[in-house]
Amino acid sequence: MAQASESEILEALGSINDPDEGKDIVSLCMVSNVVNKDGNVGFIIEVDPARGAEMEPVRAAAAKAIEGLPGVLSVTAVLTAQT
């Protein structure tokens, strides 16, 4: 089974919008450190510390979007809110 490419992962994440900004999390440069190791995908979503708790549904939606890609066995989506 073929692994999802980084571009496929970013395309899937591009379907997830920041509810306050009305734009997708990729174009807002919120996604970083995308890795795919043997079908185990991980990435970071960086948010403003004041919005950390309210962004959990966005993190969950992003993980779900990646789970649907062919060849993905697991997803680790980390929400970070650093100052």
C-alpha positions as a Python dict, from the first residue, in 0.01 Angstrom:
ca = {
    (1, 'M'): (0, 0, 0),
    (2, 'A'): (141, 339, -100),
    (3, 'Q'): (203, 605, 162),
    (4, 'A'): (27, 939, 145),
    (5, 'S'): (269, 1205, 20),
    (6, 'E'): (335, 1528, 205),
    (7, 'S'): (145, 1718, -65),
    (8, 'E'): (-157, 1487, -22),
    (9, 'I'): (-144, 1540, 353),
    (10, 'L'): (-123, 1918, 315),
    (11, 'E'): (-407, 1911, 62),
    (12, 'A'): (-627, 1723, 311),
    (13, 'L'): (-533, 1964, 589),
    (14, 'G'): (-617, 2250, 354),
    (15, 'S'): (-982, 2149, 386),
    (16, 'I'): (-980, 2241, 756),
    (17, 'N'): (-1067, 2603, 836),
    (18, 'D'): (-979, 2817, 1134),
    (19, 'P'): (-1327, 2919, 1256),
    (20, 'D'): (-1221, 3273, 1349),
    (21, 'E'): (-1010, 3348, 1043),
    (22, 'G'): (-1232, 3179, 786),
    (23, 'K'): (-927, 3045, 602),
    (24, 'D'): (-768, 2702, 597),
    (25, 'I'): (-499, 2609, 848),
    (26, 'V'): (-239, 2543, 577),
    (27, 'S'): (-266, 2883, 408),
    (28, 'L'): (-257, 3045, 754),
    (29, 'C'): (81, 2868, 812),
    (30, 'M'): (-50, 2691, 1122),
    (31, 'V'): (71, 2345, 1013),
    (32, 'S'): (433, 2238, 1061),
    (33, 'N'): (658, 1935, 1098),
    (34, 'V'): (457, 1703, 872),
    (35, 'V'): (603, 1352, 876),
    (36, 'N'): (487, 1021, 734),
    (37, 'K'): (687, 723, 856),
    (38, 'D'): (554, 395, 718),
    (39, 'G'): (193, 518, 722),
    (40, 'N'): (220, 683, 1065),
    (41, 'V'): (151, 1051, 1007),
    (42, 'G'): (232, 1329, 1249),
    (43, 'F'): (206, 1706, 1235),
    (44, 'I'): (181, 2014, 1455),
    (45, 'I'): (-90, 2280, 1450),
    (46, 'E'): (43, 2603, 1601),
    (47, 'V'): (-213, 2840, 1754),
    (48, 'D'): (-221, 3153, 1965),
    (49, 'P'): (-201, 3056, 2336),
    (50, 'A'): (-525, 3241, 2409),
    (51, 'R'): (-706, 3015, 2161),
    (52, 'G'): (-557, 2680, 2265),
    (53, 'A'): (-867, 2518, 2417),
    (54, 'E'): (-1108, 2645, 2152),
    (55, 'M'): (-891, 2499, 1875),
    (56, 'E'): (-920, 2136, 1993),
    (57, 'P'): (-1210, 2068, 1748),
    (58, 'V'): (-985, 2192, 1465),
    (59, 'R'): (-711, 1950, 1574),
    (60, 'A'): (-963, 1663, 1585),
    (61, 'A'): (-1099, 1753, 1240),
    (62, 'A'): (-747, 1769, 1098),
    (63, 'A'): (-663, 1425, 1236),
    (64, 'K'): (-985, 1282, 1093),
    (65, 'A'): (-908, 1431, 751),
    (66, 'I'): (-571, 1254, 746),
    (67, 'E'): (-713, 922, 872),
    (68, 'G'): (-915, 904, 551),
    (69, 'L'): (-610, 910, 323),
    (70, 'P'): (-497, 585, 160),
    (71, 'G'): (-204, 418, 334),
    (72, 'V'): (-244, 606, 663),
    (73, 'L'): (-225, 371, 962),
    (74, 'S'): (-220, 623, 1246),
    (75, 'V'): (-230, 998, 1299),
    (76, 'T'): (-70, 1210, 1569),
    (77, 'A'): (-192, 1569, 1550),
    (78, 'V'): (-38, 1793, 1815),
    (79, 'L'): (-191, 2127, 1905),
    (80, 'T'): (70, 2367, 2040),
    (81, 'A'): (11, 2713, 2180),
    (82, 'Q'): (348, 2866, 2255),
    (83, 'T'): (414, 3225, 2345),
}
